[in-house]
Every structure is written in C-alpha cells, then in structure tokens.
Amino acid sequence: MSRVYNFSAGPAVLPEEVLKSAADEMLDYNGTGMSVMEMSHRSKAFEEIIETAEADLRELMNIPDNYKVLFLQGGASQQFAMIPMNLMKNKVADYIVTGQWAKKAYQEAAKYGKVNKIASSEDRTFSYIPDCSDLPISEDADYVYICENNTIYGTKYKELPNTKGKTLVADVSSCFLSEPIDVTKYGIVYGGVQKNIGPAGMVIVIIREDLITEDVLPGTPTMLTYKTHADAKSLYNTPPAYGIYICGKVFKWLKNLGGLEKMKEINEAKAKILYDYLDQSSLFKGTVVAKDRSLMNVPFVTGDKELDAKFVAEAKAAGFENLKGHRTVGGMRASIYNAMPTEGVKALVEFMKKFEEENL
Ligand SMILES: *Cc1c(COP(=O)(O)O)cnc(C)c1O
C-alpha cells in the first residue's frame, strides 16, 4: 500500500489516523459485532457516537447553548435552497458573490424571493474579497449571505462583512475547523464536510435557535425544515450515520492535536511555505490578491497553458495528485486542508523548484 499526497479540493485528504481507526473498527465497532454502517441509528452505540460528535464539535468551536448543531444530508448545495426556504420571512436577502459557490447560492435563493447582489468580485475573476465595511444592506433583508472561503478561487474573508445588524449566514465548507471562529457573529454557519472533516453527502449546520421556526415558506418539505431536524436531534429519519461517525473521529483528532488555535498555527505555517515560494518564483504565480489569500486552497499558474498541463502531469507521476485547477479557472490549485501534512507541502515546493529549474 502506498498513499499519495492528495491535493484535491474535495472530497479531500483525511487524517491517516482516522482512516486507520475506522478500518480497525470496520467489522466490529466497539464490541457490537457489526460495522457502524450496519447498526440502527436508534441503537445505544450510535446514540453515543452522535452525542459525542456533537459535544466534541461544540467544545472545538466553542458553540454557545443557544445554537443547534444539525447533521444533515444533501451536502452544502442543499443548503442553498434550505436557507431561503426557512429564513425568508420578508422574502428579501442580500448576497455577496465572491465565487461560483456564492453565485450558485444566490441563484437558488432567487427562486424564493428578492435577492440583492450587494457586492461581487466577478469583475476580476473572483481573485479578491470586496470591501464589505459599508455595503448597501437592504432595510428588510432577512439575512446577508457569504461564502467565507472560496474553494475554487482561493480567497478568504479575513474580516466578516458589516451586516448592519442583519443575520449573517456563511458557507464555511472549505475552511471548516481550519481556525477558530466566533460563532456568535453568525445566524447560520454551515459546511459540506467533504473538504475538511469527513465523507461527502453530509452537511453540518450550526444555527441560532431563534431562526428555527415553523414559519417557513409555503410548500417547504418536512425534510428541508430546520425545525424537523432540530426537534429530532438530527434523527428525524436515518441520518448519514457513517459520515457522522467519521466526522466524530476527526473532531477527536483535532482535539488531540490541541484544538483550533493549534490547527490555525499549523495551517498558517503550512500555507506560508507555498506562498513564500510562489512570491519569489520566476515561473509560478499565485492568482489571488495577497491579503485575501486562503489558507486552504492555493491556486497558481505559469501563464502558459501547455506548461501548466505538463506540470500537472509530471506532478501526478511523482505522487502529487489532483493539482489541476478548477475547470473554470485553469492552471493549478493545491488544496492544503487540515489533514495535508506539512511534509506534503514541503515536498510539493521542492518538486516545483525542480520543475522551475528545468522549464525556465
Ligand atoms: C464543495 C463546496 C460546496 C458544494 O458542496 P456539495 O456538498 O457538493 O454540495 C459548496 N460550497 C463550498 C464553499 C464548497 O467548497
């Protein structure tokens, strides 16, 4: 068996320790004689898995008691509809469009009410985060929506927008648990888990209790009503049980590592290795305005499409997988999530130096 350095944007690398532990428990979880995949979601064993996962997540993120944690299905994209269906009391919402994922959320919300694009960075291929200190927030907006880390373009909000008192809703799929956040600043923080935490198909929604009501848009399905899942503690129907179990292991891994402050330190040092190299390279260039750079997704180019393709192919042959940029941007992208070891980034930079020498 040999593992590659996997720079995929998602589904993405998970801690080896977590995968090994799951493998060890595959046939017999904790003396139950069955896999977590095979057990009832109403069983004592699973009850403990989901309760421990929630408690560990609450501890890691310092989630206040007036927020619910929901483990749901449908990935992050399901939330693009679920958010307006549940939150649009006035049928008005403000969206800041900083990439494809924010744009998709904006387009979906437009099915349910009046959505205002109050800022965008599309004019320069989403390579920066717009100034959000004094935006034209709508008086009757039910919420203000952002995508906090833009997976495809490699930008990240370093400061949250001034929402002028309106509820902030944030998609944190690709920066989930990469650093501490102040949950009280948000009405909803949510993310698909396949970037930084677990298997695809599952989304974690952290939602302030006053936003969980029966007063949803007419026709909202039971399954897409937050209250359904909040009341049933994410066990209204069969939850993504195996996903929750893996997420729980990743939460333990993060706690053992020293929590999110420590994770942030590691992520900053790790990203710096790559950015420092890019900043002095004569061949490779980062594509993002320096102050808005993501710690998780690092897009870069040579400026020559053929050379980009050559790099991706040679990198793959050398054991660096999934470095091709998103189809809408081209070039390269190294996603260096929590579970990407620092050695992986160091090895990539060494490989890039060699490629630079050979191709300049
Ligand atoms: C990957 C991603 C999504 C989509 O997630 P799915 O689980 O595939 O729906 C949404 N938002 C962001 C920021 C992402 O990175």
mmCIF file of C-alpha atoms and ligand atoms in Angstrom:
data_model
loop_
_atom_site.group_PDB
_atom_site.id
_atom_site.type_symbol
_atom_site.label_atom_id
_atom_site.label_comp_id
_atom_site.label_asym_id
_atom_site.label_seq_id
_atom_site.Cartn_x
_atom_site.Cartn_y
_atom_site.Cartn_z
ATOM 1 C CA MET A 1 0.000 0.000 0.000
ATOM 2 C CA SER A 2 1.220 3.466 -0.759
ATOM 3 C CA ARG A 3 -0.551 6.750 -0.184
ATOM 4 C CA VAL A 4 -0.125 9.777 -2.439
ATOM 5 C CA TYR A 5 -0.101 13.427 -1.471
ATOM 6 C CA ASN A 6 -3.677 14.289 -2.362
ATOM 7 C CA PHE A 7 -4.236 17.978 -3.091
ATOM 8 C CA SER A 8 -7.875 17.502 -4.115
ATOM 9 C CA ALA A 9 -10.303 20.343 -3.376
ATOM 10 C CA GLY A 10 -12.921 17.822 -2.284
ATOM 11 C CA PRO A 11 -13.597 15.112 -1.450
ATOM 12 C CA ALA A 12 -10.208 15.555 0.095
ATOM 13 C CA VAL A 13 -7.474 14.111 2.242
ATOM 14 C CA LEU A 14 -8.452 12.853 5.711
ATOM 15 C CA PRO A 15 -6.111 12.169 8.643
ATOM 16 C CA GLU A 16 -4.463 8.783 8.179
ATOM 17 C CA GLU A 17 -5.015 8.064 11.854
ATOM 18 C CA VAL A 18 -8.759 8.457 11.371
ATOM 19 C CA LEU A 19 -8.852 6.175 8.329
ATOM 20 C CA LYS A 20 -6.815 3.517 10.111
ATOM 21 C CA SER A 21 -9.015 3.620 13.176
ATOM 22 C CA ALA A 22 -12.145 3.329 11.006
ATOM 23 C CA ALA A 23 -10.545 0.385 9.190
ATOM 24 C CA ASP A 24 -9.801 -1.334 12.505
ATOM 25 C CA GLU A 25 -13.431 -0.951 13.535
ATOM 26 C CA MET A 26 -14.932 -1.857 10.171
ATOM 27 C CA LEU A 27 -16.105 -5.360 11.073
ATOM 28 C CA ASP A 28 -16.679 -4.907 14.765
ATOM 29 C CA TYR A 29 -17.344 -1.493 16.218
ATOM 30 C CA ASN A 30 -16.511 -1.411 19.897
ATOM 31 C CA GLY A 31 -17.628 -4.971 20.631
ATOM 32 C CA THR A 32 -21.002 -4.649 18.878
ATOM 33 C CA GLY A 33 -20.031 -7.301 16.305
ATOM 34 C CA MET A 34 -21.075 -5.034 13.472
ATOM 35 C CA SER A 35 -19.912 -2.077 11.436
ATOM 36 C CA VAL A 36 -21.298 1.395 12.161
ATOM 37 C CA MET A 37 -22.752 1.134 8.637
ATOM 38 C CA GLU A 38 -24.836 -1.822 9.736
ATOM 39 C CA MET A 39 -26.225 -0.588 13.007
ATOM 40 C CA SER A 40 -29.536 1.017 13.884
ATOM 41 C CA HIS A 41 -29.404 4.765 14.175
ATOM 42 C CA ARG A 42 -31.622 4.310 17.248
ATOM 43 C CA SER A 43 -29.131 1.972 18.938
ATOM 44 C CA LYS A 44 -27.272 2.788 22.132
ATOM 45 C CA ALA A 45 -23.941 2.538 20.287
ATOM 46 C CA PHE A 46 -24.958 5.057 17.649
ATOM 47 C CA GLU A 47 -26.569 7.359 20.175
ATOM 48 C CA GLU A 48 -23.190 7.603 21.850
ATOM 49 C CA ILE A 49 -21.433 8.255 18.519
ATOM 50 C CA ILE A 50 -23.694 11.163 17.547
ATOM 51 C CA GLU A 51 -23.823 12.665 21.034
ATOM 52 C CA THR A 52 -20.047 12.514 21.429
ATOM 53 C CA ALA A 53 -19.553 14.019 17.962
ATOM 54 C CA GLU A 54 -21.818 16.937 18.818
ATOM 55 C CA ALA A 55 -20.215 17.511 22.223
ATOM 56 C CA ASP A 56 -16.712 17.470 20.714
ATOM 57 C CA LEU A 57 -17.712 19.868 17.937
ATOM 58 C CA ARG A 58 -19.297 22.218 20.474
ATOM 59 C CA GLU A 59 -16.112 22.159 22.505
ATOM 60 C CA LEU A 60 -13.835 22.686 19.473
ATOM 61 C CA MET A 61 -15.829 25.627 18.113
ATOM 62 C CA ASN A 62 -16.996 26.951 21.470
ATOM 63 C CA ILE A 63 -20.612 26.830 20.242
ATOM 64 C CA PRO A 64 -22.991 28.677 22.605
ATOM 65 C CA ASP A 65 -26.012 26.868 24.076
ATOM 66 C CA ASN A 66 -28.477 28.910 22.023
ATOM 67 C CA TYR A 67 -27.196 27.318 18.810
ATOM 68 C CA LYS A 68 -28.259 23.916 17.494
ATOM 69 C CA VAL A 69 -25.901 21.588 15.671
ATOM 70 C CA LEU A 70 -27.574 19.631 12.864
ATOM 71 C CA PHE A 71 -26.037 16.735 10.949
ATOM 72 C CA LEU A 72 -27.904 16.683 7.652
ATOM 73 C CA GLN A 73 -27.830 15.147 4.199
ATOM 74 C CA GLY A 74 -27.692 16.743 0.779
ATOM 75 C CA GLY A 75 -24.251 18.314 1.077
ATOM 76 C CA ALA A 76 -23.647 22.036 1.095
ATOM 77 C CA SER A 77 -25.725 22.595 -2.058
ATOM 78 C CA GLN A 78 -28.943 21.517 -0.356
ATOM 79 C CA GLN A 79 -28.489 24.494 1.967
ATOM 80 C CA PHE A 80 -28.635 26.885 -0.984
ATOM 81 C CA ALA A 81 -32.412 26.232 -1.002
ATOM 82 C CA MET A 82 -32.965 25.329 2.641
ATOM 83 C CA ILE A 83 -31.652 28.692 3.867
ATOM 84 C CA PRO A 84 -34.110 30.883 1.916
ATOM 85 C CA MET A 85 -36.984 28.447 2.497
ATOM 86 C CA ASN A 86 -36.512 28.743 6.251
ATOM 87 C CA LEU A 87 -35.220 32.291 6.702
ATOM 88 C CA MET A 88 -37.010 34.417 4.099
ATOM 89 C CA LYS A 89 -39.824 35.849 6.179
ATOM 90 C CA ASN A 90 -39.775 39.139 4.191
ATOM 91 C CA LYS A 91 -38.695 37.329 1.027
ATOM 92 C CA VAL A 92 -35.603 39.525 0.767
ATOM 93 C CA ALA A 93 -31.961 38.591 1.150
ATOM 94 C CA ASP A 94 -28.593 40.163 0.379
ATOM 95 C CA TYR A 95 -25.806 38.104 -1.207
ATOM 96 C CA ILE A 96 -22.120 38.850 -1.583
ATOM 97 C CA VAL A 97 -20.890 36.976 -4.627
ATOM 98 C CA THR A 98 -17.216 36.017 -4.335
ATOM 99 C CA GLY A 99 -17.153 32.849 -6.424
ATOM 100 C CA GLN A 100 -19.064 30.004 -8.029
ATOM 101 C CA TRP A 101 -20.452 28.629 -4.769
ATOM 102 C CA ALA A 102 -21.769 32.010 -3.606
ATOM 103 C CA LYS A 103 -23.198 32.544 -7.086
ATOM 104 C CA LYS A 104 -24.992 29.208 -7.040
ATOM 105 C CA ALA A 105 -26.455 30.009 -3.622
ATOM 106 C CA TYR A 106 -27.545 33.423 -4.919
ATOM 107 C CA GLN A 107 -29.193 31.935 -7.998
ATOM 108 C CA GLU A 108 -31.001 29.311 -5.947
ATOM 109 C CA ALA A 109 -32.297 31.864 -3.432
ATOM 110 C CA ALA A 110 -33.703 33.911 -6.324
ATOM 111 C CA LYS A 111 -36.293 31.145 -6.756
ATOM 112 C CA TYR A 112 -37.782 32.057 -3.398
ATOM 113 C CA GLY A 113 -37.689 35.831 -3.118
ATOM 114 C CA LYS A 114 -35.931 39.044 -3.992
ATOM 115 C CA VAL A 115 -32.184 38.604 -3.751
ATOM 116 C CA ASN A 116 -29.806 41.532 -3.987
ATOM 117 C CA LYS A 117 -26.226 41.103 -5.080
ATOM 118 C CA ILE A 118 -24.787 43.776 -2.775
ATOM 119 C CA ALA A 119 -21.140 43.126 -3.702
ATOM 120 C CA SER A 120 -19.199 40.941 -6.095
ATOM 121 C CA SER A 121 -15.630 40.252 -7.166
ATOM 122 C CA GLU A 122 -16.585 38.752 -10.509
ATOM 123 C CA ASP A 123 -15.041 41.718 -12.381
ATOM 124 C CA ARG A 124 -11.572 40.292 -11.677
ATOM 125 C CA THR A 125 -12.326 36.573 -11.838
ATOM 126 C CA PHE A 126 -13.092 36.423 -8.108
ATOM 127 C CA SER A 127 -9.437 36.994 -7.252
ATOM 128 C CA TYR A 128 -10.180 39.184 -4.221
ATOM 129 C CA ILE A 129 -12.701 39.851 -1.461
ATOM 130 C CA PRO A 130 -14.608 43.128 -1.906
ATOM 131 C CA ASP A 131 -14.599 45.797 0.803
ATOM 132 C CA CYS A 132 -17.556 44.849 2.990
ATOM 133 C CA SER A 133 -17.292 47.554 5.631
ATOM 134 C CA ASP A 134 -20.181 49.708 4.367
ATOM 135 C CA LEU A 135 -22.393 47.803 1.956
ATOM 136 C CA PRO A 136 -25.912 48.815 0.852
ATOM 137 C CA ILE A 137 -27.607 46.301 3.163
ATOM 138 C CA SER A 138 -31.345 46.145 2.421
ATOM 139 C CA GLU A 139 -33.543 47.506 5.168
ATOM 140 C CA ASP A 140 -35.854 44.486 5.019
ATOM 141 C CA ALA A 141 -33.210 41.811 4.332
ATOM 142 C CA ASP A 142 -33.884 38.567 6.170
ATOM 143 C CA TYR A 143 -30.170 37.777 6.103
ATOM 144 C CA VAL A 144 -26.821 38.560 4.484
ATOM 145 C CA TYR A 145 -25.085 35.618 2.815
ATOM 146 C CA ILE A 146 -21.393 34.934 2.248
ATOM 147 C CA CYS A 147 -19.170 32.062 1.196
ATOM 148 C CA GLU A 148 -16.324 32.533 3.660
ATOM 149 C CA ASN A 149 -13.600 30.590 1.865
ATOM 150 C CA ASN A 150 -13.825 30.398 -1.901
ATOM 151 C CA THR A 151 -12.630 26.917 -2.731
ATOM 152 C CA ILE A 152 -12.242 27.454 -6.469
ATOM 153 C CA TYR A 153 -10.561 30.877 -6.422
ATOM 154 C CA GLY A 154 -8.575 30.602 -3.198
ATOM 155 C CA THR A 155 -9.853 33.705 -1.409
ATOM 156 C CA LYS A 156 -10.960 34.003 2.197
ATOM 157 C CA TYR A 157 -12.692 36.731 4.197
ATOM 158 C CA LYS A 158 -10.187 37.911 6.822
ATOM 159 C CA GLU A 159 -12.878 40.090 8.332
ATOM 160 C CA LEU A 160 -16.614 39.420 8.307
ATOM 161 C CA PRO A 161 -18.861 41.892 6.477
ATOM 162 C CA ASN A 162 -20.591 44.648 8.391
ATOM 163 C CA THR A 163 -24.174 43.395 8.100
ATOM 164 C CA LYS A 164 -25.575 46.415 9.943
ATOM 165 C CA GLY A 165 -27.388 44.212 12.399
ATOM 166 C CA LYS A 166 -28.768 41.699 9.887
ATOM 167 C CA THR A 167 -28.300 37.960 10.372
ATOM 168 C CA LEU A 168 -25.122 36.647 8.779
ATOM 169 C CA VAL A 169 -25.268 33.279 7.015
ATOM 170 C CA ALA A 170 -21.958 31.708 5.972
ATOM 171 C CA ASP A 171 -20.905 28.725 3.902
ATOM 172 C CA VAL A 172 -17.646 27.553 5.505
ATOM 173 C CA SER A 173 -17.359 24.248 3.617
ATOM 174 C CA SER A 174 -13.717 24.667 2.672
ATOM 175 C CA CYS A 175 -12.453 26.354 5.852
ATOM 176 C CA PHE A 176 -14.483 24.363 8.388
ATOM 177 C CA LEU A 177 -12.425 23.828 11.580
ATOM 178 C CA SER A 178 -9.297 25.249 9.957
ATOM 179 C CA GLU A 179 -9.142 28.018 12.578
ATOM 180 C CA PRO A 180 -11.261 29.302 15.470
ATOM 181 C CA ILE A 181 -14.327 31.392 14.621
ATOM 182 C CA ASP A 182 -16.721 33.396 16.790
ATOM 183 C CA VAL A 183 -19.993 31.534 16.270
ATOM 184 C CA THR A 184 -21.988 34.352 17.897
ATOM 185 C CA LYS A 185 -21.272 36.536 14.860
ATOM 186 C CA TYR A 186 -23.390 34.256 12.655
ATOM 187 C CA GLY A 187 -27.032 33.239 12.434
ATOM 188 C CA ILE A 188 -26.067 30.136 10.470
ATOM 189 C CA VAL A 189 -22.631 28.653 9.822
ATOM 190 C CA TYR A 190 -22.712 25.576 7.643
ATOM 191 C CA GLY A 191 -20.476 23.425 5.535
ATOM 192 C CA GLY A 192 -20.326 20.283 3.472
ATOM 193 C CA VAL A 193 -17.917 18.033 5.367
ATOM 194 C CA GLN A 194 -16.012 16.527 2.429
ATOM 195 C CA LYS A 195 -13.407 19.287 2.304
ATOM 196 C CA ASN A 196 -12.029 19.239 5.805
ATOM 197 C CA ILE A 197 -13.922 16.802 8.010
ATOM 198 C CA GLY A 198 -15.417 13.668 6.505
ATOM 199 C CA PRO A 199 -17.172 11.836 3.673
ATOM 200 C CA ALA A 200 -19.269 13.602 1.027
ATOM 201 C CA GLY A 201 -23.038 13.893 1.154
ATOM 202 C CA MET A 202 -23.246 15.334 4.623
ATOM 203 C CA VAL A 203 -23.529 18.900 5.845
ATOM 204 C CA ILE A 204 -23.190 20.324 9.339
ATOM 205 C CA VAL A 205 -25.465 23.280 10.108
ATOM 206 C CA ILE A 206 -24.870 25.396 13.203
ATOM 207 C CA ILE A 207 -27.951 27.571 13.627
ATOM 208 C CA ARG A 208 -29.103 30.085 16.212
ATOM 209 C CA GLU A 209 -32.277 28.884 17.895
ATOM 210 C CA ASP A 210 -34.446 31.901 17.084
ATOM 211 C CA LEU A 211 -34.000 31.133 13.365
ATOM 212 C CA ILE A 212 -35.592 27.712 13.814
ATOM 213 C CA THR A 213 -39.326 28.214 13.362
ATOM 214 C CA GLU A 214 -42.428 26.692 11.814
ATOM 215 C CA ASP A 215 -42.887 29.894 9.854
ATOM 216 C CA VAL A 216 -41.212 28.704 6.651
ATOM 217 C CA LEU A 217 -42.115 29.392 3.026
ATOM 218 C CA PRO A 218 -45.315 27.600 1.926
ATOM 219 C CA GLY A 219 -44.550 24.230 0.387
ATOM 220 C CA THR A 220 -41.246 23.735 2.205
ATOM 221 C CA PRO A 221 -40.761 19.972 2.533
ATOM 222 C CA THR A 222 -40.621 18.487 6.035
ATOM 223 C CA MET A 223 -37.094 17.267 5.331
ATOM 224 C CA LEU A 224 -35.982 20.779 4.389
ATOM 225 C CA THR A 225 -37.338 22.438 7.515
ATOM 226 C CA TYR A 226 -34.683 23.087 10.166
ATOM 227 C CA LYS A 227 -37.220 22.602 12.938
ATOM 228 C CA THR A 228 -37.815 18.995 11.884
ATOM 229 C CA HIS A 229 -34.178 18.132 12.440
ATOM 230 C CA ALA A 230 -33.632 20.361 15.466
ATOM 231 C CA ASP A 231 -36.605 18.802 17.282
ATOM 232 C CA ALA A 232 -35.435 15.281 16.439
ATOM 233 C CA LYS A 233 -31.743 15.928 17.246
ATOM 234 C CA SER A 234 -30.790 15.061 13.641
ATOM 235 C CA LEU A 235 -32.598 11.713 13.968
ATOM 236 C CA TYR A 236 -35.893 12.534 12.228
ATOM 237 C CA ASN A 237 -35.000 9.978 9.600
ATOM 238 C CA THR A 238 -31.920 7.809 9.143
ATOM 239 C CA PRO A 239 -29.068 10.306 9.312
ATOM 240 C CA PRO A 240 -25.791 9.995 7.362
ATOM 241 C CA ALA A 241 -24.673 7.694 10.151
ATOM 242 C CA TYR A 242 -21.291 6.547 8.861
ATOM 243 C CA GLY A 243 -20.414 10.129 7.921
ATOM 244 C CA ILE A 244 -21.247 11.339 11.412
ATOM 245 C CA TYR A 245 -19.015 8.593 12.826
ATOM 246 C CA ILE A 246 -16.036 9.655 10.682
ATOM 247 C CA CYS A 247 -16.614 13.341 11.494
ATOM 248 C CA GLY A 248 -16.594 12.378 15.163
ATOM 249 C CA LYS A 249 -13.181 10.771 14.724
ATOM 250 C CA VAL A 250 -11.864 13.905 13.013
ATOM 251 C CA PHE A 251 -13.164 16.030 15.915
ATOM 252 C CA LYS A 252 -11.207 13.786 18.322
ATOM 253 C CA TRP A 253 -8.139 14.088 16.097
ATOM 254 C CA LEU A 254 -8.413 17.888 16.234
ATOM 255 C CA LYS A 255 -8.884 17.874 19.994
ATOM 256 C CA ASN A 256 -5.807 15.660 20.472
ATOM 257 C CA LEU A 257 -3.836 17.984 18.225
ATOM 258 C CA GLY A 258 -4.610 20.882 20.552
ATOM 259 C CA GLY A 259 -7.816 22.347 19.101
ATOM 260 C CA LEU A 260 -8.463 25.033 16.526
ATOM 261 C CA GLU A 261 -5.898 27.585 17.759
ATOM 262 C CA LYS A 262 -3.214 24.969 17.216
ATOM 263 C CA MET A 263 -4.730 23.906 13.885
ATOM 264 C CA LYS A 264 -4.638 27.526 12.735
ATOM 265 C CA GLU A 265 -0.956 27.831 13.681
ATOM 266 C CA ILE A 266 -0.141 24.701 11.712
ATOM 267 C CA ASN A 267 -2.233 25.835 8.729
ATOM 268 C CA GLU A 268 -0.596 29.273 8.667
ATOM 269 C CA ALA A 269 2.908 27.845 8.761
ATOM 270 C CA LYS A 270 1.991 25.261 6.124
ATOM 271 C CA ALA A 271 0.417 27.738 3.697
ATOM 272 C CA LYS A 272 3.342 30.152 4.187
ATOM 273 C CA ILE A 273 5.755 27.574 2.773
ATOM 274 C CA LEU A 274 3.835 27.513 -0.504
ATOM 275 C CA TYR A 275 3.003 31.233 -0.694
ATOM 276 C CA ASP A 276 6.592 32.253 0.103
ATOM 277 C CA TYR A 277 7.828 30.076 -2.702
ATOM 278 C CA LEU A 278 5.195 31.414 -5.134
ATOM 279 C CA ASP A 279 6.089 35.015 -4.240
ATOM 280 C CA GLN A 280 9.696 34.605 -5.331
ATOM 281 C CA SER A 281 9.264 32.103 -8.162
ATOM 282 C CA SER A 282 10.071 33.233 -11.702
ATOM 283 C CA LEU A 283 7.828 30.565 -13.170
ATOM 284 C CA PHE A 284 4.776 30.121 -10.910
ATOM 285 C CA LYS A 285 2.469 32.887 -9.769
ATOM 286 C CA GLY A 286 -0.337 32.912 -7.213
ATOM 287 C CA THR A 287 -3.587 34.275 -8.664
ATOM 288 C CA VAL A 288 -5.077 35.891 -5.549
ATOM 289 C CA VAL A 289 -4.605 39.356 -4.040
ATOM 290 C CA ALA A 290 -2.159 38.676 -1.180
ATOM 291 C CA LYS A 291 -4.296 39.995 1.669
ATOM 292 C CA ASP A 292 -7.245 37.785 0.720
ATOM 293 C CA ARG A 293 -5.356 34.515 0.340
ATOM 294 C CA SER A 294 -6.936 31.330 1.650
ATOM 295 C CA LEU A 295 -5.019 29.018 3.976
ATOM 296 C CA MET A 296 -6.797 26.067 2.404
ATOM 297 C CA ASN A 297 -6.906 26.472 -1.384
ATOM 298 C CA VAL A 298 -3.917 27.858 -3.262
ATOM 299 C CA PRO A 299 -4.420 28.486 -6.995
ATOM 300 C CA PHE A 300 -1.382 29.268 -9.147
ATOM 301 C CA VAL A 301 -0.389 29.427 -12.803
ATOM 302 C CA THR A 302 2.695 29.536 -15.012
ATOM 303 C CA GLY A 303 0.950 31.759 -17.534
ATOM 304 C CA ASP A 304 1.334 29.091 -20.212
ATOM 305 C CA LYS A 305 -1.450 26.526 -20.571
ATOM 306 C CA GLU A 306 0.821 23.846 -22.034
ATOM 307 C CA LEU A 307 3.352 24.270 -19.277
ATOM 308 C CA ASP A 308 0.540 24.069 -16.700
ATOM 309 C CA ALA A 309 -0.590 20.774 -18.204
ATOM 310 C CA LYS A 310 2.983 19.470 -18.254
ATOM 311 C CA PHE A 311 3.387 20.387 -14.599
ATOM 312 C CA VAL A 312 0.162 18.664 -13.567
ATOM 313 C CA ALA A 313 1.141 15.502 -15.468
ATOM 314 C CA GLU A 314 4.683 15.360 -14.082
ATOM 315 C CA ALA A 315 3.469 16.117 -10.569
ATOM 316 C CA LYS A 316 0.978 13.276 -10.801
ATOM 317 C CA ALA A 317 3.702 10.884 -11.929
ATOM 318 C CA ALA A 318 5.721 11.971 -8.882
ATOM 319 C CA GLY A 319 2.876 11.228 -6.447
ATOM 320 C CA PHE A 320 1.245 14.666 -6.150
ATOM 321 C CA GLU A 321 -2.396 14.112 -7.065
ATOM 322 C CA ASN A 322 -5.229 16.441 -8.073
ATOM 323 C CA LEU A 323 -3.266 19.621 -8.684
ATOM 324 C CA LYS A 324 -5.238 20.631 -11.752
ATOM 325 C CA GLY A 325 -7.132 23.886 -11.239
ATOM 326 C CA HIS A 326 -10.919 24.065 -11.420
ATOM 327 C CA ARG A 327 -12.245 23.823 -14.967
ATOM 328 C CA THR A 328 -13.493 27.427 -14.795
ATOM 329 C CA VAL A 329 -10.083 28.856 -13.833
ATOM 330 C CA GLY A 330 -7.438 26.601 -15.352
ATOM 331 C CA GLY A 331 -3.871 26.454 -14.049
ATOM 332 C CA MET A 332 -3.210 24.639 -10.814
ATOM 333 C CA ARG A 333 -4.702 24.546 -7.358
ATOM 334 C CA ALA A 334 -3.194 22.924 -4.282
ATOM 335 C CA SER A 335 -5.788 22.324 -1.601
ATOM 336 C CA ILE A 336 -3.922 22.013 1.660
ATOM 337 C CA TYR A 337 -6.645 21.202 4.154
ATOM 338 C CA ASN A 338 -6.132 20.335 7.828
ATOM 339 C CA ALA A 339 -5.166 16.746 7.071
ATOM 340 C CA MET A 340 -2.499 17.605 4.474
ATOM 341 C CA PRO A 341 0.766 17.064 6.329
ATOM 342 C CA THR A 342 3.343 19.870 6.285
ATOM 343 C CA GLU A 343 5.767 17.390 4.686
ATOM 344 C CA GLY A 344 3.345 17.160 1.748
ATOM 345 C CA VAL A 345 3.573 20.899 1.117
ATOM 346 C CA LYS A 346 7.346 20.891 1.572
ATOM 347 C CA ALA A 347 7.661 18.039 -0.908
ATOM 348 C CA LEU A 348 5.422 19.868 -3.386
ATOM 349 C CA VAL A 349 7.529 23.025 -3.158
ATOM 350 C CA GLU A 350 10.717 21.001 -3.718
ATOM 351 C CA PHE A 351 9.094 19.450 -6.766
ATOM 352 C CA MET A 352 8.032 22.885 -8.051
ATOM 353 C CA LYS A 353 11.570 24.231 -7.622
ATOM 354 C CA LYS A 354 12.934 21.390 -9.675
ATOM 355 C CA PHE A 355 10.287 21.909 -12.350
ATOM 356 C CA GLU A 356 11.097 25.611 -12.401
ATOM 357 C CA GLU A 357 14.810 24.922 -12.958
ATOM 358 C CA GLU A 358 14.046 22.505 -15.774
ATOM 359 C CA ASN A 359 11.481 24.661 -17.557
ATOM 360 C CA LEU A 360 12.560 28.251 -17.225
HETATM 361 C C1 LIG B 1 -17.647 21.981 -2.295
HETATM 362 C C2 LIG B 1 -18.393 23.195 -1.900
HETATM 363 C C3 LIG B 1 -19.794 23.254 -1.986
HETATM 364 C C4 LIG B 1 -20.633 22.128 -2.549
HETATM 365 O O1 LIG B 1 -20.679 21.063 -1.680
HETATM 366 P P1 LIG B 1 -21.622 19.794 -2.006
HETATM 367 O O2 LIG B 1 -21.532 19.020 -0.746
HETATM 368 O O3 LIG B 1 -21.041 19.134 -3.192
HETATM 369 O O4 LIG B 1 -22.977 20.318 -2.262
HETATM 370 C C5 LIG B 1 -20.416 24.402 -1.548
HETATM 371 N N1 LIG B 1 -19.724 25.439 -1.065
HETATM 372 C C6 LIG B 1 -18.380 25.421 -0.982
HETATM 373 C C7 LIG B 1 -17.653 26.604 -0.432
HETATM 374 C C8 LIG B 1 -17.680 24.306 -1.401
HETATM 375 O O5 LIG B 1 -16.348 24.282 -1.317
#
